[in-house]
Short mmCIF file of C-alpha atoms in Angstrom, two decimals:
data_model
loop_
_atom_site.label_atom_id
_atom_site.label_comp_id
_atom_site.label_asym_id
_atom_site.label_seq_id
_atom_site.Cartn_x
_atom_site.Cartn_y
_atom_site.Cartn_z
CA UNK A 144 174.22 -104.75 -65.64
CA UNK A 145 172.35 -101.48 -65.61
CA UNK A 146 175.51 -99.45 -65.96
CA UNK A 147 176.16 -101.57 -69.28
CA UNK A 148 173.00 -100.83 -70.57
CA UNK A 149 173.20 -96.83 -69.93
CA UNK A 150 176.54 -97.68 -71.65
CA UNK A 151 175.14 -99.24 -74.66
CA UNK A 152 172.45 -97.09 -75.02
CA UNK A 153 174.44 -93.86 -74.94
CA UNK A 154 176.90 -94.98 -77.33
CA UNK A 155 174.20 -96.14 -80.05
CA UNK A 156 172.44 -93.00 -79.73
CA UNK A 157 175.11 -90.60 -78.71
CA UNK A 158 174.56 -88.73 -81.96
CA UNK A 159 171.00 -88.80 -81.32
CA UNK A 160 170.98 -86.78 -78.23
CA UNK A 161 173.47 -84.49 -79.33
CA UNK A 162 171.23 -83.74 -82.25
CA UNK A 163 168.24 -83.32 -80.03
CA UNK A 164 169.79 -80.98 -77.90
CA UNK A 165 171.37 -78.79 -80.89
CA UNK A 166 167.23 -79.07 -81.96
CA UNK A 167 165.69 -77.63 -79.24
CA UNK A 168 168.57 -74.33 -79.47
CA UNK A 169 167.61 -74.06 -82.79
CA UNK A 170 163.86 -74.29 -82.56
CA UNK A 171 164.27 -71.62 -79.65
CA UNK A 172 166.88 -69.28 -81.36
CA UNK A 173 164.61 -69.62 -84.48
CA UNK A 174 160.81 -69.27 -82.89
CA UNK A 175 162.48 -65.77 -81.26
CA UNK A 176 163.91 -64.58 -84.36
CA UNK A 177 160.22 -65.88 -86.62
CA UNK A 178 158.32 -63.99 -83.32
CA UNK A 179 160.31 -60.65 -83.97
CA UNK A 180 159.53 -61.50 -87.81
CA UNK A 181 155.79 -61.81 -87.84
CA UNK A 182 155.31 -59.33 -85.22
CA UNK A 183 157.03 -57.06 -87.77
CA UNK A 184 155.04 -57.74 -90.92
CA UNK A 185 151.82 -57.56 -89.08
CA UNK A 186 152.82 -53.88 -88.19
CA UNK A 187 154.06 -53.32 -91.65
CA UNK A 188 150.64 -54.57 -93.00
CA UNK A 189 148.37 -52.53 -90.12
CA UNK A 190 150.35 -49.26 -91.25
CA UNK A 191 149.79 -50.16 -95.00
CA UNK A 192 146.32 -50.74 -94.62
CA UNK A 193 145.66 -47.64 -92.71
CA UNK A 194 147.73 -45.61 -94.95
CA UNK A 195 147.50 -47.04 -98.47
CA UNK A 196 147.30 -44.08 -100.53
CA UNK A 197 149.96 -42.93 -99.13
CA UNK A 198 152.26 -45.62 -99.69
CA UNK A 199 151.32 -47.73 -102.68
CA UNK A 200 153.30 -44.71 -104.67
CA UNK A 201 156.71 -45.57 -103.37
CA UNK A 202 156.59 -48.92 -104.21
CA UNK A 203 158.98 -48.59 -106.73
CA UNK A 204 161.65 -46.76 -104.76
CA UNK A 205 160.85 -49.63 -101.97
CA UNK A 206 161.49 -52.31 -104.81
CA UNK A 207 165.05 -49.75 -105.68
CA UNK A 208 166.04 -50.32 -102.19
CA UNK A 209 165.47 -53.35 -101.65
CA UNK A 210 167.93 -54.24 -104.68
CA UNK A 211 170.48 -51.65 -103.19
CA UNK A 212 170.57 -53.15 -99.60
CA UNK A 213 171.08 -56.45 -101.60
CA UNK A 214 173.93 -54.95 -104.32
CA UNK A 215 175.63 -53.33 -101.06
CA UNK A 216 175.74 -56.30 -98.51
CA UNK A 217 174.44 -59.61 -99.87
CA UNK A 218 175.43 -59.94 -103.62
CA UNK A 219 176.33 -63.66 -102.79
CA UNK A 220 172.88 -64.23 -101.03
CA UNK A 221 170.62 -62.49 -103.30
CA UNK A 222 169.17 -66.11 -104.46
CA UNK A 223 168.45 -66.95 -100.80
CA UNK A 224 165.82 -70.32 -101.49
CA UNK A 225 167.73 -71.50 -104.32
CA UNK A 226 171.54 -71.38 -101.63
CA UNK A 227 169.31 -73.13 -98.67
CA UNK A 228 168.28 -75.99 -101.67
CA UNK A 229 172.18 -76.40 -102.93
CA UNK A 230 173.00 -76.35 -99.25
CA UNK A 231 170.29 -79.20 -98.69
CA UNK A 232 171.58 -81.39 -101.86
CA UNK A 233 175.28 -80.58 -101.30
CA UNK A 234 176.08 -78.34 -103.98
CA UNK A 235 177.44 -75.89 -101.23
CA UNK A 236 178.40 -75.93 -97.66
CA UNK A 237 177.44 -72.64 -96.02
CA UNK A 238 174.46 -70.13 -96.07
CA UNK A 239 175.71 -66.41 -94.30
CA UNK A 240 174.05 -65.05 -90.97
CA UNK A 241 173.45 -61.87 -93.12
CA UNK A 242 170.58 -63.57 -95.60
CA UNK A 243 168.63 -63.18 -92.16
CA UNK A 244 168.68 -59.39 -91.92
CA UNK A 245 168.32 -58.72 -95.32
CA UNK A 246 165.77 -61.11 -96.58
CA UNK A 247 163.55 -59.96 -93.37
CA UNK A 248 164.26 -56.36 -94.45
CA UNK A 249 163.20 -56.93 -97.91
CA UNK A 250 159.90 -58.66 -97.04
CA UNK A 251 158.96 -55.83 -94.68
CA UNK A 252 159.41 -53.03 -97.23
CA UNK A 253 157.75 -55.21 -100.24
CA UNK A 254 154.46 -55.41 -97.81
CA UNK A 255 154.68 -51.80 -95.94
CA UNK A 256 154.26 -50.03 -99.81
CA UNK A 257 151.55 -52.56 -101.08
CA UNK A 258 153.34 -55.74 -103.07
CA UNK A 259 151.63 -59.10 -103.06
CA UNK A 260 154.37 -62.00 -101.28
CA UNK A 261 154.26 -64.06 -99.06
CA UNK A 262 156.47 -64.50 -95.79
CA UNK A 263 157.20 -68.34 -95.37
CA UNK A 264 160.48 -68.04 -97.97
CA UNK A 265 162.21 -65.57 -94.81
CA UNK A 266 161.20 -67.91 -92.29
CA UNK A 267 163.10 -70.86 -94.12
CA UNK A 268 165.88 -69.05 -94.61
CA UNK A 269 165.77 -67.51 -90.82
CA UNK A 270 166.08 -71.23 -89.94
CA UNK A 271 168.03 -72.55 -92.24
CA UNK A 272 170.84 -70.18 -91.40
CA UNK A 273 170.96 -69.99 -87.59
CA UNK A 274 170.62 -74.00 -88.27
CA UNK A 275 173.66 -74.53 -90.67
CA UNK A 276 175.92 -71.81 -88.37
CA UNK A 277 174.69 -74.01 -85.27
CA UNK A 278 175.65 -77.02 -87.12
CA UNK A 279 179.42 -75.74 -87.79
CA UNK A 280 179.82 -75.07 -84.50
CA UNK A 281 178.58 -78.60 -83.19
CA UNK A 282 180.51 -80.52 -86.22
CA UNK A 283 184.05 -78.87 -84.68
CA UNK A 284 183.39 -80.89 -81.67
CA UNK A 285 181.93 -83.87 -82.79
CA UNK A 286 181.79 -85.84 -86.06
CA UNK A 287 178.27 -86.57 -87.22
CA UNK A 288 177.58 -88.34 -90.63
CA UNK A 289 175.47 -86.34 -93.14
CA UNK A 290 175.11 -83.36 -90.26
CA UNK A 291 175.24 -80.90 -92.80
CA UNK A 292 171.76 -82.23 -94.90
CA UNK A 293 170.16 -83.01 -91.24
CA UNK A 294 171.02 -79.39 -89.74
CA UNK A 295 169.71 -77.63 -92.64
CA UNK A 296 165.92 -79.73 -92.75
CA UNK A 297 165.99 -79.05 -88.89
CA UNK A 298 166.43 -75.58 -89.53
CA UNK A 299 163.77 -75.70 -92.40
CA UNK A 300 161.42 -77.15 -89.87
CA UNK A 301 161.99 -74.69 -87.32
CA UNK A 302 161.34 -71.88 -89.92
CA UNK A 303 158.60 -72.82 -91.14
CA UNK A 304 157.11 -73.80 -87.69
CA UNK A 305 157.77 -70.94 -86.23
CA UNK A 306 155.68 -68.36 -88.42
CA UNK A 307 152.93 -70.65 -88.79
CA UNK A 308 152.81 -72.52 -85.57
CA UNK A 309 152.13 -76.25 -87.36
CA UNK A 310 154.59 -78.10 -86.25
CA UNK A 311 153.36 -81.26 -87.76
CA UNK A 312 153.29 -79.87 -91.42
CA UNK A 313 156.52 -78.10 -90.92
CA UNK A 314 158.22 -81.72 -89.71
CA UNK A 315 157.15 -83.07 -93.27
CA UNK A 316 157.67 -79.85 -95.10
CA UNK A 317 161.31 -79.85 -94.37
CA UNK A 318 161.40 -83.65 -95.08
CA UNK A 319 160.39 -83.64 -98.22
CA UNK A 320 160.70 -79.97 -100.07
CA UNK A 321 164.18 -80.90 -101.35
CA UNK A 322 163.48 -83.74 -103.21
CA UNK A 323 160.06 -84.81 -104.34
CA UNK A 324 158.99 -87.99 -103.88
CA UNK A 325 161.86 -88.68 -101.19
CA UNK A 326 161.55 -88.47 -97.40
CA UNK A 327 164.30 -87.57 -95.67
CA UNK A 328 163.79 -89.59 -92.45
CA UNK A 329 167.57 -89.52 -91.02
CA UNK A 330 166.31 -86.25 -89.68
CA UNK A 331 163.44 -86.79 -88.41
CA UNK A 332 164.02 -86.40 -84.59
CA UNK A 333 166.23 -82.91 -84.93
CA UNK A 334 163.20 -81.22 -87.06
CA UNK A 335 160.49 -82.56 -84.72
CA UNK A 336 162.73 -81.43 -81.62
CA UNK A 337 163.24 -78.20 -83.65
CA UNK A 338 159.75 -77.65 -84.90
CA UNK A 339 158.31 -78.19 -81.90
CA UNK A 340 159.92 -75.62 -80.15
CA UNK A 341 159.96 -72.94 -82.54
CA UNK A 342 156.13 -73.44 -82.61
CA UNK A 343 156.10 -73.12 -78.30
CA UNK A 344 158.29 -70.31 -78.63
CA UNK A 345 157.07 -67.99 -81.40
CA UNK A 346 153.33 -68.62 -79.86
CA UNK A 347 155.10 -67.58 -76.10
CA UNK A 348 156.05 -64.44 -77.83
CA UNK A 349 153.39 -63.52 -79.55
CA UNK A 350 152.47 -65.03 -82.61
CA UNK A 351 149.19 -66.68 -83.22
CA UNK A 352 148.10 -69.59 -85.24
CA UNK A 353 145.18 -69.81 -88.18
CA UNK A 354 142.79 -72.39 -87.53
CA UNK A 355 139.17 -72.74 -88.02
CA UNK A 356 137.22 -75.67 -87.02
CA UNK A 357 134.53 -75.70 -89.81
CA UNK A 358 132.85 -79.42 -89.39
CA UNK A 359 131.55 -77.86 -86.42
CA UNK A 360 129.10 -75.93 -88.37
CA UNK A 361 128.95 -78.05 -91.63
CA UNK A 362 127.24 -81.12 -91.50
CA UNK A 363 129.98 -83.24 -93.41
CA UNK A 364 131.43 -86.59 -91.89
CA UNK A 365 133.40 -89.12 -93.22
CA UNK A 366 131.23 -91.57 -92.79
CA UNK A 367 129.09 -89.66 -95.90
CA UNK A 368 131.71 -91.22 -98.16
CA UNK A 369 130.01 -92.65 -101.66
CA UNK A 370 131.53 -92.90 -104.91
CA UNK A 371 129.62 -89.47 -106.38
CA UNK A 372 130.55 -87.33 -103.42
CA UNK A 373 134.56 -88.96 -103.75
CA UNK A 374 134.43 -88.14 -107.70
CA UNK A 375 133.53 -84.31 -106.80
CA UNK A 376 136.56 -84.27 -104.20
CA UNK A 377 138.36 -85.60 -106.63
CA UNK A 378 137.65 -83.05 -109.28
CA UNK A 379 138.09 -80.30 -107.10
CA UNK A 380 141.57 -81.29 -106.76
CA UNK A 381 142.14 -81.83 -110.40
CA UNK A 382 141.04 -77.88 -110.41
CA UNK A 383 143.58 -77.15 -107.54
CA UNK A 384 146.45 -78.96 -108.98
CA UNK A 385 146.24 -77.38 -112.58
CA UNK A 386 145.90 -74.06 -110.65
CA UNK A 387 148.90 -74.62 -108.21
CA UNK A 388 151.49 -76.02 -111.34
CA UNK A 389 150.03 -73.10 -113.40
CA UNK A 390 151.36 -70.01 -110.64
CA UNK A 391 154.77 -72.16 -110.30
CA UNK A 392 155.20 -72.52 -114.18
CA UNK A 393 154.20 -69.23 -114.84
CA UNK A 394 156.02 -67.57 -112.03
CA UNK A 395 159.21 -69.19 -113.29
CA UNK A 396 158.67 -68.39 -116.95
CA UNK A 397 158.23 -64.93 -116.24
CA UNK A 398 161.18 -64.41 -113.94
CA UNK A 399 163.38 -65.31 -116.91
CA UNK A 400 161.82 -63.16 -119.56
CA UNK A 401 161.93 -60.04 -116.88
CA UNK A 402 166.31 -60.91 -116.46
CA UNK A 403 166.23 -60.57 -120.35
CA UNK A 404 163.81 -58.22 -120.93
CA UNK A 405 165.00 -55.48 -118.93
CA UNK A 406 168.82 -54.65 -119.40
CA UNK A 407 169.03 -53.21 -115.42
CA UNK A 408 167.53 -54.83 -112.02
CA UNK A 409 166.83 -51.44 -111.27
CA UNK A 410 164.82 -50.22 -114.85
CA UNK A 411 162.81 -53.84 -114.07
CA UNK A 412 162.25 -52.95 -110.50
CA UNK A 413 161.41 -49.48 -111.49
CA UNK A 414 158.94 -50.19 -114.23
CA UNK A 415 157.35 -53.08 -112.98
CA UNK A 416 156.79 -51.37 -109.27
CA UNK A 417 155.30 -48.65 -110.72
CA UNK A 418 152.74 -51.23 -113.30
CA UNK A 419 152.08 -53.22 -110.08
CA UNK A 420 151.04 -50.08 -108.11
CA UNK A 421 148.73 -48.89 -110.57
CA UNK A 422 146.97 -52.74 -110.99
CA UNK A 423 146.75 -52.53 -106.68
CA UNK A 424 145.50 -49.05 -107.15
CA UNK A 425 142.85 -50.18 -109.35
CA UNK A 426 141.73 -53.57 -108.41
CA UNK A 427 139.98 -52.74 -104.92
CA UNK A 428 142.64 -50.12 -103.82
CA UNK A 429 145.07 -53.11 -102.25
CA UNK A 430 142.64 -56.24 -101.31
CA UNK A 431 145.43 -58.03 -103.08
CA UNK A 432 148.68 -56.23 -101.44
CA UNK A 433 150.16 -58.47 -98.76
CA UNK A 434 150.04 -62.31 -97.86
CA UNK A 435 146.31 -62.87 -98.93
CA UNK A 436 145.51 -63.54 -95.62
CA UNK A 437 142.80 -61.33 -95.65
CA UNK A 438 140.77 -62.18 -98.41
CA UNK A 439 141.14 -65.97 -96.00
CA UNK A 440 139.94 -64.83 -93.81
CA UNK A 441 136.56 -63.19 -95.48
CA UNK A 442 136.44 -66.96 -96.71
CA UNK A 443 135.63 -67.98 -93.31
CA UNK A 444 133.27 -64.99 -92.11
CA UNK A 445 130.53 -66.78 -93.04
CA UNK A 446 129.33 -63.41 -95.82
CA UNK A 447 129.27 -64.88 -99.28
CA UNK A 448 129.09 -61.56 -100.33
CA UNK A 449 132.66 -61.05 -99.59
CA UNK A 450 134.31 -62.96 -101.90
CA UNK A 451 134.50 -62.38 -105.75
CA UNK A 452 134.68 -65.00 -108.19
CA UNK A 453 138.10 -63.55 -109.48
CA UNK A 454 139.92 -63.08 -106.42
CA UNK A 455 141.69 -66.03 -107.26
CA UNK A 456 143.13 -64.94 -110.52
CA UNK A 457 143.92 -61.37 -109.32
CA UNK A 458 145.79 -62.63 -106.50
CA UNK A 459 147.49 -64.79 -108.29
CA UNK A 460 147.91 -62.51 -111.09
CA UNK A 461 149.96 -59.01 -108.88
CA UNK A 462 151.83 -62.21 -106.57
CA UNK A 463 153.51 -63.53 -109.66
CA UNK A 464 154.29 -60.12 -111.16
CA UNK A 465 155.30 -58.24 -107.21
CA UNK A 466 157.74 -61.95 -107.20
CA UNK A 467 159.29 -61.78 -110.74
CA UNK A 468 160.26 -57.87 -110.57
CA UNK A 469 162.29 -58.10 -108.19
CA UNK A 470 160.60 -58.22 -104.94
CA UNK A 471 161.49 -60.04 -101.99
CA UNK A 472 158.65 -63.11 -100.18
CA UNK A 473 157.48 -65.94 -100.47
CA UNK A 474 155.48 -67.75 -101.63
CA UNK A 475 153.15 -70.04 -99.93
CA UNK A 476 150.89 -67.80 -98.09
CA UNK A 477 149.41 -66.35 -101.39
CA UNK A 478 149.12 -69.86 -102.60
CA UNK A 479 147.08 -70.25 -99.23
CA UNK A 480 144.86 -67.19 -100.08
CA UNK A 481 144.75 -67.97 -103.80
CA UNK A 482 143.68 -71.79 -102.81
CA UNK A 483 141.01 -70.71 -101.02
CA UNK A 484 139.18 -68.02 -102.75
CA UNK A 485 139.25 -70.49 -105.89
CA UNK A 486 137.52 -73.09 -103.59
CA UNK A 487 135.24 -70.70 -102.34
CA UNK A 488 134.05 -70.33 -105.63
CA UNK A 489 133.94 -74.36 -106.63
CA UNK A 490 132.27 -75.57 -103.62
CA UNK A 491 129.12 -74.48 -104.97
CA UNK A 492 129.70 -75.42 -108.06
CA UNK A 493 130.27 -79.61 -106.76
CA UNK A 494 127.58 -79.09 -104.48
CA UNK A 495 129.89 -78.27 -101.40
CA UNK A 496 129.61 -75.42 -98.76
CA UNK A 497 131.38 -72.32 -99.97
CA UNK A 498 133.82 -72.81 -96.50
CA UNK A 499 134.45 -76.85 -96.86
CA UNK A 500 135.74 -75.64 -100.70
CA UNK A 501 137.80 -73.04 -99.60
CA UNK A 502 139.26 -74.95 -96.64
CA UNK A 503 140.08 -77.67 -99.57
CA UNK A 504 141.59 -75.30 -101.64
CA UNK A 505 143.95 -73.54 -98.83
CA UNK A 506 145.45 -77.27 -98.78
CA UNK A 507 145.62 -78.56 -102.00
CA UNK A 508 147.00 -75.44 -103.94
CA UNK A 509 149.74 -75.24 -101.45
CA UNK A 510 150.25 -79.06 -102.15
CA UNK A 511 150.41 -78.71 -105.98
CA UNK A 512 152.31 -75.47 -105.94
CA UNK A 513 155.09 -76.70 -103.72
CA UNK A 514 155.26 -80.08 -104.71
CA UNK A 515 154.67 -81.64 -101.44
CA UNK A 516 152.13 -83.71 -100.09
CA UNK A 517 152.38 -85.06 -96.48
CA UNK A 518 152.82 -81.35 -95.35
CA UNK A 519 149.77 -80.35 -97.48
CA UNK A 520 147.32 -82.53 -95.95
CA UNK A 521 149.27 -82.07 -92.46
CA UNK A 522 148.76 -77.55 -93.00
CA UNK A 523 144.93 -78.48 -93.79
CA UNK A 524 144.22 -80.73 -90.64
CA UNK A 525 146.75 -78.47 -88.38
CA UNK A 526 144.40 -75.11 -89.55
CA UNK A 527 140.80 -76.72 -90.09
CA UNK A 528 140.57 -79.51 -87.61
CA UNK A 529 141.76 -83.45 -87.68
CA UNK A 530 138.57 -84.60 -88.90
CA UNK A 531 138.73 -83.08 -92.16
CA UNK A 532 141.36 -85.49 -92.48
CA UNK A 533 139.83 -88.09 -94.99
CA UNK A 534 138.90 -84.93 -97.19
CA UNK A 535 142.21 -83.35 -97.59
CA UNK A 536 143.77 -86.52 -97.98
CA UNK A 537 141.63 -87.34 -101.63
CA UNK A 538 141.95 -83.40 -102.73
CA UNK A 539 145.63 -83.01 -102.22
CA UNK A 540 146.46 -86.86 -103.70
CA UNK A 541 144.72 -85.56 -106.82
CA UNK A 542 146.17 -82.34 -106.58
CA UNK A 543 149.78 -83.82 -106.43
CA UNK A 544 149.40 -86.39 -109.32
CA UNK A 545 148.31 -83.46 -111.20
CA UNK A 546 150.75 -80.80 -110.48
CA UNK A 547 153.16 -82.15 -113.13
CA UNK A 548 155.75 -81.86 -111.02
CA UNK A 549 155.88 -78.11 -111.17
CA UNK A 550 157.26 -76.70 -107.98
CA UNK A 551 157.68 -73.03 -106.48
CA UNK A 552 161.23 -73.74 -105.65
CA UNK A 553 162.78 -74.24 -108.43
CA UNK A 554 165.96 -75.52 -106.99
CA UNK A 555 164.10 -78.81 -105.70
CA UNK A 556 164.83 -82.31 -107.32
CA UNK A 557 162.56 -84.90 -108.30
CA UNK A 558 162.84 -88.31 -107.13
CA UNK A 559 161.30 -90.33 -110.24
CA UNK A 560 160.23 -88.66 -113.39
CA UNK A 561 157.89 -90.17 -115.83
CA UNK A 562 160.01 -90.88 -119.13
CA UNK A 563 158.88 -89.04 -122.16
CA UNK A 564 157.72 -91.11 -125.29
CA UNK A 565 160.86 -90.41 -127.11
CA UNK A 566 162.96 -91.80 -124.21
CA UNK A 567 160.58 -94.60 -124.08
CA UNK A 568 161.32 -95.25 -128.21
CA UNK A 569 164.95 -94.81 -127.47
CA UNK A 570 165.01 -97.60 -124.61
CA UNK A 571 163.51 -99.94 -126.63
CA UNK A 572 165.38 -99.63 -129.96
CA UNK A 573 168.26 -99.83 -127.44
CA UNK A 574 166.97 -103.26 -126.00
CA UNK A 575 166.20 -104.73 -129.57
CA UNK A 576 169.74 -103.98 -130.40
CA UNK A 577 171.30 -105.59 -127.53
CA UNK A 578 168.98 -108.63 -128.17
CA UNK A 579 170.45 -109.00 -131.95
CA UNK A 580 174.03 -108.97 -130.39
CA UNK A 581 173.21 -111.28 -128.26
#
């Protein structure tokens, strides 16, 4: 009787364990490669900081090599987010081992000579590669349906959980970045398997997670819920959504008009490195070089003095043009930084502590700019505490509705789309029709 059970239950979720398994190697393999990542870029950024001046003038001739090391060995992985979102929605089948090396190269050199990117767009990849070459390997001894969709969002996962040890919000991250408005819960027990370990393993080696625990110094509670103070949460994230669709629409628009206005990758690179050095130069001699995750953390000091009112736009400002020359990161970090120096400035304004506003914004900008929202809120609560729960739940529903569907990765699908008014005209002349012939 028992032996038929075992027998049952192993054959029903045979596929299940297998997947598991093949989830904790590639949250391992993953946190080890993420450790040796991170580790890296924080090196690259102490160097930079201590030796700015020196630096920020090669910037161009970093940007040069990182589109030589690209020309020479990955011409077919140069778009690295954009392959790991066809892989995801079947438009292709397999992403290289090389996209590691090179897109971790690249990131290191655009933040050792003073760009502004981010780092989670390396991690994704890291994981989505070692993931989908795992996957091959395990589909040539066993036949599992959709493996190649489910290998890739455990790898995603694993990434992303990795660098930023939240293994909650990378679970939902991965589960719903490819298509918006769509969960992807066929692989949910790989990426949690995977995420979790990546998370154990990058922190063994190393790496160390953001979080801040602000209610215990603010005196806000849930239970201080009333209709004015949920009208100011919800304007703030009316603010952070516009803000968050505004980077990703811009960021793409300008990305195009670079490719046609500049007849070489290496004249844009070139010309645009050596523009972006001068702004870093300028603006604060490079408080906006890097992921932003300094000007987060002089959010959080607890100095109000250390925050300008237009950190926000600057940021945002040198990451969108360091990202559309031809620069290698990512970007959700800066959407991190730029979230919460913009809610370090509204807080006052709605009547909030500068710290509870910038601890909304980190969230909610990250939420409008990447489309997502289960991660969002899951990033905010991982990094500030689970009782600020009920807060980033309001700011980043708001923020999503009002993101307009926008979407740093421009490769990812939407699940519904609101139908224009000409559509709407069109399907019902198109119903009146078929009512006359009938």
């Amino acid at each position: 009787m028992i032996k038929a059970l075992f027998k049952h239950i192993y054959k029903y979720y045979k596929d299940t364990f297998i997947l598991a398994i093949a989830g904790v190697v590639i949250g391992v393999l993953v946190g080890i490669i993420d450790a040796a990542f991170g580790l890296g870029l924080n090196a690259c950024t102490a160097i930079r900081t201590k030796y700015f001046w020196y630096l920020i003038w090669f910037l161009p001739l970093g940007g040069v090599f990182i589109w030589f090391i690209y020309h020479q060995f990955g011409k077919s992985v140069a778009n690295g987010m954009k392959m790991v979102f066809h892989v995801g929605l079947g438009k292709n089948t397999k992403l290289p081992i090389r996209m590691v090396p090179l897109a971790v190269i690249g990131t290191w050199t655009t933040h050792l000579f003073g760009g502004s990117a981010g780092r989670e767009g390396v991690a994704v990849q890291i994981g989505a590669a070692v993931s989908n070459n795992v996957g091959r390997l395990v589909d040539k001894t066993i036949d599992i349906e959709n493996s190649r969709k489910m290998f890739l969002i455990t790898g995603m996962a694993a990434g992303f959980s990795g660098l930023f040890c939240t293994p909650l919000a990378a679970i939902f991250f991965a589960l719903e970045v490819l298509v918006a408005g769509k969960l992807e819960y066929h692989a949910l027990i790989p990426a949690t398997v995977a995420s979790i370990s990546a998370a154990f393993t990058s922190r063994a080696l190393g790496l160390r997670k953001f979080h801040i625990n602000i209610l215990e110094t603010l005196n806000y509670h849930p239970s201080t819920y009333n209709a004015v103070f949920l009208l100011k949460l919800a304007a703030m994230g009316l603010c952070f959504g516009i803000v968050g669709s505004l980077f990703a629409l811009i960021l793409r628009y300008l990305r195009l008009k670079f490719a046609f206005r500049f007849s070489s990758p290496v004249k844009k690179v070139l010309i645009m490195g050596a523009v972006i050095a001068v702004l870093m130069m300028v603006f604060h001699q490079g408080r906006y070089s890097g992921t932003g995750s300094n000007l987060v953390a002089l959010c959080f000091d607890g100095i109000t003095d250390d925050i300008y009112a237009y950190d926000w736009i600057l940021k945002m400002a040198l990451t969108i043009l360091t990202l559309s020359s031809g620069f290698i990161g990512g970007e959700v970090a800066p959407l991190f930084s730029i979230g919460s120096c913009l809610g370090y400035v509204l807080g006052p304004v709605f009547g909030f502590d500068p710290m509870f506003g910038a601890a909304l914004g980190f969230a909610s900008v990250f939420c409008s700019g990447s489309n997502t929202l289960l991660a969002a809120i899951l990033v905010g609560v991982e990094s500030f505490g689970y009782s600020m729960l009920p807060f980033f739940s309001v700011v980043c529903f708001v923020s999503f509705i009002f993101n307009f569907n926008n979407s740093i990765f421009t490769a990812q699908r939407v699940a519904f789309t609101r139908p224009t008014r000409r559509q709407r005209l069109k399907e019902r002349l198109s119903e009146k029709k078929n009512n006359i012939n009938n």
